[in-house]
Coordinates of C-alpha atoms (C1' of nucleotides) in Angstrom, one line a residue:
Chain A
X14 CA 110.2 72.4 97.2
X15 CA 107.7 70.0 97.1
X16 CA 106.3 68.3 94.2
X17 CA 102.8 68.6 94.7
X18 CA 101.0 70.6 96.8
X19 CA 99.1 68.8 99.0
X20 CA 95.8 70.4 98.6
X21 CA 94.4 72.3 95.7
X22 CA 95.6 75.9 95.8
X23 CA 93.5 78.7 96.5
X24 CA 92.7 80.5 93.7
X25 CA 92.3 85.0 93.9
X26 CA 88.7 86.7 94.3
X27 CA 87.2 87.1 91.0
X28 CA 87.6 90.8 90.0
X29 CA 90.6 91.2 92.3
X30 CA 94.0 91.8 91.0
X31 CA 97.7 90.8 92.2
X32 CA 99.7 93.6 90.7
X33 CA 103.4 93.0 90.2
X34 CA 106.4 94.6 88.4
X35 CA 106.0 97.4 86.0
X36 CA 102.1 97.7 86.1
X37 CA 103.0 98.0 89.5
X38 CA 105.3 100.9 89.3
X39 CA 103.4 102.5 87.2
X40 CA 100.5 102.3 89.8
X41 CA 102.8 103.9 92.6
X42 CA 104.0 106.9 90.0
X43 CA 100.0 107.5 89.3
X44 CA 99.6 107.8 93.7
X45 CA 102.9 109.4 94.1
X46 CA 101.8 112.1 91.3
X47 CA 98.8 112.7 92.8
X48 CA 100.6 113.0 96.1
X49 CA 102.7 115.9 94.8
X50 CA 99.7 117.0 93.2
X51 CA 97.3 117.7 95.9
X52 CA 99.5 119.5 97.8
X53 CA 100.4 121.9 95.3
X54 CA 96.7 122.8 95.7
X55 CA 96.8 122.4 99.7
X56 CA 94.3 119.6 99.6
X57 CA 94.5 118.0 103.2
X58 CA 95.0 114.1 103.5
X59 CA 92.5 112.5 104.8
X60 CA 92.4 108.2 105.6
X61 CA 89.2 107.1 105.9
X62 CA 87.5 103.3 107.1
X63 CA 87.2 101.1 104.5
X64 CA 84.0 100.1 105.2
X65 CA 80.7 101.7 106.8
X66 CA 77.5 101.0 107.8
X67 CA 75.4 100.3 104.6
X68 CA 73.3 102.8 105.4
X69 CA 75.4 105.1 104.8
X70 CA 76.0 104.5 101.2
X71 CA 72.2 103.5 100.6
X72 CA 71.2 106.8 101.9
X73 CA 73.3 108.6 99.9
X74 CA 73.0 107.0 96.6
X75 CA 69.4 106.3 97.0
X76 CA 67.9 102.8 98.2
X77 CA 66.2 101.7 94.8
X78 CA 69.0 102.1 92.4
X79 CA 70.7 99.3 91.2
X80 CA 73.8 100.2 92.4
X81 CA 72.7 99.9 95.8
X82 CA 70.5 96.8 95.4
X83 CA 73.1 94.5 93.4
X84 CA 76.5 96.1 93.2
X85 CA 77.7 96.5 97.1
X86 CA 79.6 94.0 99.1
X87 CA 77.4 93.9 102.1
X88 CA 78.0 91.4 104.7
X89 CA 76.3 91.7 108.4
X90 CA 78.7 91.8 111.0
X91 CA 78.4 89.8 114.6
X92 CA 76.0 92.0 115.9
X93 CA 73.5 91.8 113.1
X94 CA 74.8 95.0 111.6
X95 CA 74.7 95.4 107.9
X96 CA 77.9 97.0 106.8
X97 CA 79.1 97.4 103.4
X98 CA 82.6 97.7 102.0
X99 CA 82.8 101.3 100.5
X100 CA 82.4 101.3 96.8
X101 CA 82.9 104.8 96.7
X102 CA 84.3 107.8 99.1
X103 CA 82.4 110.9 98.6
X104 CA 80.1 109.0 101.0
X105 CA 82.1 108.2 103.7
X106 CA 83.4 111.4 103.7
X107 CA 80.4 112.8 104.2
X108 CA 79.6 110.8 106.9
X109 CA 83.0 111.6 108.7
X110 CA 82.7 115.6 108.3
X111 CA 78.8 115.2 110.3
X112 CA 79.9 113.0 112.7
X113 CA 83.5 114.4 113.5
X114 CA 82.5 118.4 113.5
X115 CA 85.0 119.0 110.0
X116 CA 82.1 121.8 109.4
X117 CA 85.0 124.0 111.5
X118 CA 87.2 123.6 108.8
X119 CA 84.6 124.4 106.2
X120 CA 85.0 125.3 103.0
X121 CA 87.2 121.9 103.2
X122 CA 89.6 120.7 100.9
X123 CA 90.5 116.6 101.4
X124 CA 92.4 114.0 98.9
X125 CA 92.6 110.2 100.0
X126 CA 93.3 107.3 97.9
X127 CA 92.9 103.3 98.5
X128 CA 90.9 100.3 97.4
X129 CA 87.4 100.2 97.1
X130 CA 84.4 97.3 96.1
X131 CA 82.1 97.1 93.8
X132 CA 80.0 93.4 93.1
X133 CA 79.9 93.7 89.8
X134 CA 81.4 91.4 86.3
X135 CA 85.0 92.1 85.7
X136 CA 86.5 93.2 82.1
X137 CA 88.7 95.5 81.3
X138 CA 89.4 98.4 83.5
X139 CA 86.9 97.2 85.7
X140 CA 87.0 94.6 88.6
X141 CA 85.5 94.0 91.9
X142 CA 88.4 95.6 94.1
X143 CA 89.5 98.6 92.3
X144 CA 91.8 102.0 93.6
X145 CA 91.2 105.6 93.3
X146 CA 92.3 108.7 94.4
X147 CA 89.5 111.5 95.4
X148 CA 89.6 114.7 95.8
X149 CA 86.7 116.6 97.2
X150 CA 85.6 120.7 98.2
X151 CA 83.1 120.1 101.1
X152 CA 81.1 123.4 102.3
X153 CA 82.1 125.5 98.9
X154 CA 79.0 126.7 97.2
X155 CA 80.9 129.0 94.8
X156 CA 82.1 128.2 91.2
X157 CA 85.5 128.8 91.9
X158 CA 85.7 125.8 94.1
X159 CA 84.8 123.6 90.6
X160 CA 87.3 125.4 88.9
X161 CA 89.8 124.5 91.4
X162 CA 89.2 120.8 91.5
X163 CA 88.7 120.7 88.0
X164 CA 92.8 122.7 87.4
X165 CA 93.9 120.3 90.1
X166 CA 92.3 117.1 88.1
X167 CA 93.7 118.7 84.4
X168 CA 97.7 119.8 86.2
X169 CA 97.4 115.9 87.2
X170 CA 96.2 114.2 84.3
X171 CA 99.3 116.4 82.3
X172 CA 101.8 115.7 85.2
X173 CA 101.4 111.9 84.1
X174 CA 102.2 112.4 80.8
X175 CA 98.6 111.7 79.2
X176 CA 97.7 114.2 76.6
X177 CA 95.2 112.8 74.6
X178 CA 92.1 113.0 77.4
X179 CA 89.9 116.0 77.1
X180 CA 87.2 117.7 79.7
X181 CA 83.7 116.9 79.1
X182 CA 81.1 119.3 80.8
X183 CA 78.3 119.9 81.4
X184 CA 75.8 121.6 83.8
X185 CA 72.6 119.8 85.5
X186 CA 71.2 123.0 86.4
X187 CA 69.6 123.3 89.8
X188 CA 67.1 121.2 91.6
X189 CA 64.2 122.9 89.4
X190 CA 65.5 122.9 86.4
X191 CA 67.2 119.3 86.3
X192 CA 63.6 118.2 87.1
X193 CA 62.1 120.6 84.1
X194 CA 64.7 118.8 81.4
X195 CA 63.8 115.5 83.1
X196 CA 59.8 116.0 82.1
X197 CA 60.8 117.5 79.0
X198 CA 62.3 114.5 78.0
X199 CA 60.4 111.8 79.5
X200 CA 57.8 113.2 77.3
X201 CA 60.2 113.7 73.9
X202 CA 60.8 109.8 74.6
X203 CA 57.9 109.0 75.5
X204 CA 56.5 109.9 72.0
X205 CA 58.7 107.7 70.5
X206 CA 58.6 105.3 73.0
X207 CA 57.8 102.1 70.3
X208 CA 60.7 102.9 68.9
X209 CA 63.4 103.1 71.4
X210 CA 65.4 99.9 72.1
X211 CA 64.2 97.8 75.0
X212 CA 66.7 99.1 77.2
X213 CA 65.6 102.4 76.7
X214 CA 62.0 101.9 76.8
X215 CA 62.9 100.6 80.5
X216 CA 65.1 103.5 81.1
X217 CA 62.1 106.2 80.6
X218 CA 61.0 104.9 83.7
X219 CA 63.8 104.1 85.7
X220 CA 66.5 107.1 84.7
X221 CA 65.4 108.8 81.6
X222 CA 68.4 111.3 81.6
X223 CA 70.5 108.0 80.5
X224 CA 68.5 107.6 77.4
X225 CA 71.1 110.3 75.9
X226 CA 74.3 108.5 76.0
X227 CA 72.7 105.0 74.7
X228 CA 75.1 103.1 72.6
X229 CA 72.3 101.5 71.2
X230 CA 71.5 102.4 67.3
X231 CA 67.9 102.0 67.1
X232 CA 67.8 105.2 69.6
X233 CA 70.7 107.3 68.4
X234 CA 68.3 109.3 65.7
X235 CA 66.7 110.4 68.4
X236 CA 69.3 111.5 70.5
X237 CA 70.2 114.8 68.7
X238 CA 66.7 116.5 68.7
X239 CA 66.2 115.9 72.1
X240 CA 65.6 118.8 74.4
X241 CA 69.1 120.4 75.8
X242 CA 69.2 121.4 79.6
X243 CA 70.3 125.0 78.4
X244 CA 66.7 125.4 78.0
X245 CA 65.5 124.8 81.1
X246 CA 68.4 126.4 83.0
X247 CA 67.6 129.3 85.6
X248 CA 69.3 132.7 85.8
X249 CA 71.4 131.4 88.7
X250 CA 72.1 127.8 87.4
X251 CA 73.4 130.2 83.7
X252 CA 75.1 132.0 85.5
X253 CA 77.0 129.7 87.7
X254 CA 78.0 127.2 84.9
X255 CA 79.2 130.8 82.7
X256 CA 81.5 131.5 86.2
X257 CA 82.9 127.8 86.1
X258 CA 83.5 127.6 82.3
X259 CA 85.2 131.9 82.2
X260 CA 87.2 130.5 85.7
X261 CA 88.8 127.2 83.3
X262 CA 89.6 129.4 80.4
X263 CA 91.5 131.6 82.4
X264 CA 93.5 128.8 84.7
X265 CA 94.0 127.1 80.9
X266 CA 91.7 124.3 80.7
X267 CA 90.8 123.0 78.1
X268 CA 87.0 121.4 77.9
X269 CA 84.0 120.7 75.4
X270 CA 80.6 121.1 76.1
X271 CA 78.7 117.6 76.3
X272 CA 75.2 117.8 76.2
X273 CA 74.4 114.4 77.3
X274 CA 76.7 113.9 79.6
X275 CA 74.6 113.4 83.0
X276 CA 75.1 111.8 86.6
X277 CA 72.6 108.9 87.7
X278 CA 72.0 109.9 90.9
X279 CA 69.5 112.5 92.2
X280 CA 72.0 114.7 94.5
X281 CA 74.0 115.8 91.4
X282 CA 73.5 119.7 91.0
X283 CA 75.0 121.9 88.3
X284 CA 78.5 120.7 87.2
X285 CA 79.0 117.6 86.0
X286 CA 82.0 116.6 84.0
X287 CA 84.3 113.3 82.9
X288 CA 87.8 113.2 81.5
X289 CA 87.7 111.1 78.5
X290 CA 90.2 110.0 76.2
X291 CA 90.3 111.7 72.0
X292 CA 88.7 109.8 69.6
X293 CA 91.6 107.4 68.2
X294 CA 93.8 108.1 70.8
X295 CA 96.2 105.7 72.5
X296 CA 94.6 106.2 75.4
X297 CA 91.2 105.0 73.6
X298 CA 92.5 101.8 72.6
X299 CA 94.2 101.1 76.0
X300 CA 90.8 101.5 77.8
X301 CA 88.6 99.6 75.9
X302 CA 85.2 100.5 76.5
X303 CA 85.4 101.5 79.8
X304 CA 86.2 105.5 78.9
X305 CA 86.4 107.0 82.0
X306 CA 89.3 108.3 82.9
X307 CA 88.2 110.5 86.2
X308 CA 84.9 112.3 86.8
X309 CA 82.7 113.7 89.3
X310 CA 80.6 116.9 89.9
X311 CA 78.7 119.0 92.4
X312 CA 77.0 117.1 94.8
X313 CA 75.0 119.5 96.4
X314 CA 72.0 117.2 97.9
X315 CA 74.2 114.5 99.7
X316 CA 74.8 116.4 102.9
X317 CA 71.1 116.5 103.8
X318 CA 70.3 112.9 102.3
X319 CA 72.8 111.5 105.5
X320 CA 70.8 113.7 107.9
X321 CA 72.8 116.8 107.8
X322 CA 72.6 120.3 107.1
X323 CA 72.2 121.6 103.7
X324 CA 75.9 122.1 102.4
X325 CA 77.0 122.1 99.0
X326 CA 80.3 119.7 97.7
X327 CA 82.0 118.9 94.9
X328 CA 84.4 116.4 93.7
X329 CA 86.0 114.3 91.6
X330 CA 87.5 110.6 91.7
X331 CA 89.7 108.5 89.3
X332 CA 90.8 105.2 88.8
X333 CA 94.3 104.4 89.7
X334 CA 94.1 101.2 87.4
X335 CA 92.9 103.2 84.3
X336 CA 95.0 106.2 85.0
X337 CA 97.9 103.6 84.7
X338 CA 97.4 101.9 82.2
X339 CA 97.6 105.2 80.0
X340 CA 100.7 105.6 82.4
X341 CA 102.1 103.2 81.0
X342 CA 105.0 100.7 81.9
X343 CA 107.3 102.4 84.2
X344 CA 111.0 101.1 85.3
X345 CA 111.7 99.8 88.7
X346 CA 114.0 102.2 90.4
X347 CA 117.3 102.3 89.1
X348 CA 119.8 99.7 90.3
X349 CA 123.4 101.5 91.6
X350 CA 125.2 99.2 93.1
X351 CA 125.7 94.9 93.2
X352 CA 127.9 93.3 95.6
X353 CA 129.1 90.5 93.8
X354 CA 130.6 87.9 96.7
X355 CA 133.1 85.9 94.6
X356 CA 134.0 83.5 96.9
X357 CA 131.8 82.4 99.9
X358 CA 134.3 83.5 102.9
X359 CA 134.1 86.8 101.4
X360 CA 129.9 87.3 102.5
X361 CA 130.4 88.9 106.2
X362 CA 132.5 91.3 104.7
X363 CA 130.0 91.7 101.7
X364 CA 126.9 92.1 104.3
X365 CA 129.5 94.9 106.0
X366 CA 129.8 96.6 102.8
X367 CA 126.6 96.5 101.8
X368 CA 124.9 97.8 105.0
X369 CA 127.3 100.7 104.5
X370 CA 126.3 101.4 100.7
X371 CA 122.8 101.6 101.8
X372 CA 122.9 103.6 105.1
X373 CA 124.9 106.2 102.9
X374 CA 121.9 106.5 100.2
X375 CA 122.5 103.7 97.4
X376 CA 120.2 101.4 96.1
X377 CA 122.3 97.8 96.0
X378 CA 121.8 94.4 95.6
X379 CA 124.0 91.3 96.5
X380 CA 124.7 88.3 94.5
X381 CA 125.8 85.4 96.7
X382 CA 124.4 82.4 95.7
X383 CA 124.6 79.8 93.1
X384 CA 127.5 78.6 91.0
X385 CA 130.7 80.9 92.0
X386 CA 131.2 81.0 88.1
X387 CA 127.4 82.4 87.1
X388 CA 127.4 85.3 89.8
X389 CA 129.3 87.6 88.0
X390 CA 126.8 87.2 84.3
X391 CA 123.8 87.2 87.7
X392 CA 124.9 90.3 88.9
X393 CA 125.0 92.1 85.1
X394 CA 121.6 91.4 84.0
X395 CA 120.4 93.3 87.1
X396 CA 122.0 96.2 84.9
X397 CA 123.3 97.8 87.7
X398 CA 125.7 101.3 87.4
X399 CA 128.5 99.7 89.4
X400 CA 129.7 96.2 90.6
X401 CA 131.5 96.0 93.8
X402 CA 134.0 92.6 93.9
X403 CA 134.3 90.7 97.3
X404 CA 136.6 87.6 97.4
X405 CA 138.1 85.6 100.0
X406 CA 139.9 88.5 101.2
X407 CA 137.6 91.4 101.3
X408 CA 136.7 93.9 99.1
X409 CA 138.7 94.7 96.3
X410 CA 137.4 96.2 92.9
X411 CA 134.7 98.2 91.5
X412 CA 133.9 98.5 88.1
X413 CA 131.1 100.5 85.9
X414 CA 130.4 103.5 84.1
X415 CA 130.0 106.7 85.5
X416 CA 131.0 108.3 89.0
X417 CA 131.3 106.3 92.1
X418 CA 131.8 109.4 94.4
X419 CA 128.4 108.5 96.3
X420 CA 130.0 104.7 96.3
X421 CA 132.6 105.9 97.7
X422 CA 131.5 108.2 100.1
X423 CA 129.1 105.7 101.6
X424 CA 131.8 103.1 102.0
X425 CA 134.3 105.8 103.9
X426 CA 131.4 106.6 106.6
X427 CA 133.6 105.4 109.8
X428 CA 130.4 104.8 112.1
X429 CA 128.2 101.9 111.7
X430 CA 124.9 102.7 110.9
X431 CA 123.3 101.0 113.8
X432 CA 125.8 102.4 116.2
Chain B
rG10 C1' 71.6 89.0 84.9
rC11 C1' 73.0 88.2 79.3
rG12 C1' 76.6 87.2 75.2
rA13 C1' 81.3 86.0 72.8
rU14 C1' 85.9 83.8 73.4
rC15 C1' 89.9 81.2 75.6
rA16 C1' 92.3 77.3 79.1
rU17 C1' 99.2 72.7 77.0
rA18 C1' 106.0 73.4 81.6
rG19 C1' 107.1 79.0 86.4
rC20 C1' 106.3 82.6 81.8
rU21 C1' 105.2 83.3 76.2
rC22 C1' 103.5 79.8 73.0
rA23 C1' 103.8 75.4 69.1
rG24 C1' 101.4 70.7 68.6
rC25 C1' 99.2 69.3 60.9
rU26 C1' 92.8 65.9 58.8
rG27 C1' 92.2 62.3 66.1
rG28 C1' 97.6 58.0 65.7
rU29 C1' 103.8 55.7 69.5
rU30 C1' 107.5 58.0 75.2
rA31 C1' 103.6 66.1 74.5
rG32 C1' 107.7 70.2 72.1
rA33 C1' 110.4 75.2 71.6
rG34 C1' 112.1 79.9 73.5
rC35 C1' 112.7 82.4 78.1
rG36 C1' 113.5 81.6 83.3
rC37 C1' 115.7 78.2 87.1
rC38 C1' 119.8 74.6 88.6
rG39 C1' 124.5 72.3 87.3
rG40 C1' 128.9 71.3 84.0
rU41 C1' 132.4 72.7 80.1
rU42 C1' 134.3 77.0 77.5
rU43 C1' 135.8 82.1 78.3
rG44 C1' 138.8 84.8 82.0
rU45 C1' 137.9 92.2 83.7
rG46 C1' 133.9 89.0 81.6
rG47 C1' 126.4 90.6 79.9
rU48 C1' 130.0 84.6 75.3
rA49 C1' 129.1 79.8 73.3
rC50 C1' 128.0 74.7 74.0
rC51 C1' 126.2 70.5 77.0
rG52 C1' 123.0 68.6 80.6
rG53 C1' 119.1 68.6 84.6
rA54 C1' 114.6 69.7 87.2
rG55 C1' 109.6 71.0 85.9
rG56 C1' 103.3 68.9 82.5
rU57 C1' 97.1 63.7 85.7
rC58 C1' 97.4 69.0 78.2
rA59 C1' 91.7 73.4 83.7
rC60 C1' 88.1 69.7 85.8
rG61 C1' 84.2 65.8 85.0
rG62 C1' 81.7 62.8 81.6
rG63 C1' 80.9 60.9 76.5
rU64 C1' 82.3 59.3 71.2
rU65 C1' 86.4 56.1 69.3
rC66 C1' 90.7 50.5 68.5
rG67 C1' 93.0 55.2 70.0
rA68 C1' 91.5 62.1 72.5
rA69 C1' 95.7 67.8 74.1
rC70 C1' 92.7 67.7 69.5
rC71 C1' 85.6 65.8 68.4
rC72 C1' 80.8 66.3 71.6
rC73 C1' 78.3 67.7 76.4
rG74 C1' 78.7 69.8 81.3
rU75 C1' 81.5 72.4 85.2
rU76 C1' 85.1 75.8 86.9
rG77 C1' 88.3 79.8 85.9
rG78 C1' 90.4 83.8 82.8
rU79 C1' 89.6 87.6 79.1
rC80 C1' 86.4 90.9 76.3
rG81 C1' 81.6 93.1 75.5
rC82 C1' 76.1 94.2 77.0
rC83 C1' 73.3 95.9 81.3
rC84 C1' 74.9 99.1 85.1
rC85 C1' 78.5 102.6 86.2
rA86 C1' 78.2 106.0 92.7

RNA sequence: GCGAUCAUAGCUCAGCUGGUUAGAGCGCCGGUUUGUGGUACCGGAGGUCACGGGUUCGAACCCCGUUGGUCGCCCCA
């Protein structure tokens, strides 16, 4: 080991993580779950690029937001192309059942997971490289589709072992009457405008239907008599929330209604909803304010936004970070076996009997360095179920709690493993 | 983009109102003890106190700046 490195030592990305030990195993359980999940509801696997043309994303989300102007990683490649590393997947997706025909498989049910990029200032539950797992219905008008996604996403959430996160709901109506309620309440604002805080004031212009969850106090008084979507819902957007709402009842979801609860963007149609931890719950305080636990909704307008036929989609995404850190720490797998090499001549028949205890199944370890006297206290504190003594001589003892029969088996298989 | 807060050993931290060679626990390495045993003791390696200026007889400590972390606002696909 040297003393000093001989130039300064690269630091890590700002807002990207390193993720080690039990965060880490708690990170695997959280994909793993949703693994199992998934299937249960015969969601296909899909593994998609990591990044895509930026055009892709900026079409989808719309050019002028925020989110696309400041909040991408967008580099141009050799060729002068501008490409952007995906800071979501629903688009991507999109873009991969135009261009690669998926419309055969329609309606389309697909689940991925992996790392995605936003540009934006770390803090809790938040950084610039982030993971999710997604689950989308592609080419599913109907309201059972949302009840399905929506079962899968509440069977998951329980399957983890977090209780204390509820469903938030709510509809967005259909194109006509999202843009009704929009009027209606750039006008109720609008009224008040002198009022509002500054943030608001701006967001009458830019994206009015955020007014409604401010956290700001000077505008909350105003919040509760502003107008509610219900009233500007058509028979068919009533109708279709009433179907998605009867269809969780009866699969034994639990939700609430929330009002205010709205999507940014313009493609968003009808059901919109956010899992989002009790008020006072664990799960609260180990978030901070970043509340989120998974959300999503139908996306209805995205299709034709990327050039493509009209076809309706929902989904949902969470964040694997968030998810475990209401996970919680998790154990690395269980340790069943140390070989403990008690004398150095003893380690080619220690590497022997190790290779056997791990072609036969069991998860081992071998001590074999340091001072001969500290190898035995090494080989306890990796709390293993059984220790396996190698001297000079060969093998000799085993000692622990519990059964060694798989121990034993393994070390009586006659073939090699390699042979 | 804005704000708050922090930065001392590999890790978690102590370091009084500025005052000699900057400490502990854990971890790592070695020794003694023990000898079917997660024991106890001893020792060792490891720090330009984030970086750069300034104030002072003297700075880990006070002031300014920079960088980085954390948390929050904005935004949240």
């Amino acid at each position: 080991m040297s003393k000093k490195t001989p130039s300064k030592t690269p630091g890590a990305i700002r807002g990207t993580q390193d993720i080690f030990g039990a965060d880490a195993e708690a990170f695997a359980f959280v994909v793993e779950t949703f693994e199992r999940v998934r299937r249960l509801y015969r969601f296909r696997r899909v593994e998609m690029p990591v990044f895509e043309k930026t055009e892709v994303f900026a079409r989808s989300l719309g050019e002028t937001t925020d989110v696309v102007s400041k909040e991408m990683y967008s580099f141009d490649d050799r060729g002068g192309d501008s490409l952007t590393l995906r800071p979501e997947f629903t688009a991507g997706i999109a873009r991969a059942y135009l261009t690669n025909g998926w419309q055969q498989y329609a309606p389309l049910k697909v689940a991925t997971h992996g790392p995605l990029f936003r540009y934006e200032r770390p803090q809790k539950g938040r950084y610039r490289q982030f993971h999710q797992i997604d689950a989308e219905v592609i080419g599913a008008g109907e309201p059972q589709a949302d009840v399905e996604l929506l079962a899968m996403a509440d069977q998951l959430l329980k399957e983890l072992g977090i209780h204390d996160v509820t469903l938030h709901l709510n509809t967005l109506g259909d194109g006509e009457s999202r843009e009704a309620w929009r009027a209606a309440l750039v006008t109720y604002f609008g009224a008040v405008k002198d009022q509002l805080s500054e943030e608001s004031q701006e967001r009458l212009e830019k994206n009015p239907l955020r007014i409604l969850d401010s956290k700001d106090a000077r505008d909350k008084p105003f919040l509760a008599g502003a107008p509610k979507i219900d009233a500007f819902l058509s028979e068919e957007a009533s109708a279709f929330f009433a179907a998605v709402t009867s269809g969780l009842d009866a699969a034994g979801v639990k939700w609430v209604r929330a009002e205010s609860l709205v999507r940014g963007l313009d493609y968003y149609r009808h059901t919109a909803f956010e899992f989002i931890p009790d008020e006072g719950s664990a799960s609260a305080a180990a978030l901070g304010s970043q509340s989120t636990v998974l959300g999503g909704g139908r996306y209805d307008g995205l299709m034709e936004s990327l050039g493509g036929p009209a076809t309706p989609a929902v989904g949902w995404a969470a964040g694997i970070e968030r998810l475990a850190m209401l996970v919680g720490a998790r154990e690395a797998e269980l340790l069943e076996a140390v070989v403990l090499v008690e004398h150095d001549d003893g380690i080619a028949e220690a590497n022997r009997v190790l290779a056997k205890l791990r072609a036969g199944g069991v998860i081992s370890e071998i001590v074999a360095s340091g001072s001969v006297k500290k190898r035995y206290d090494k080989a306890v504190k990796q709390s293993p179920q059984h220790i396996l003594r190698v001297n000079e001589t060969g093998y000799y003892a085993i000692s622990g709690e519990g059964s060694t029969d798989r121990i034993v088996t393994a070390l009586n298989q006659t073939s090699s493993p390699r042979a």
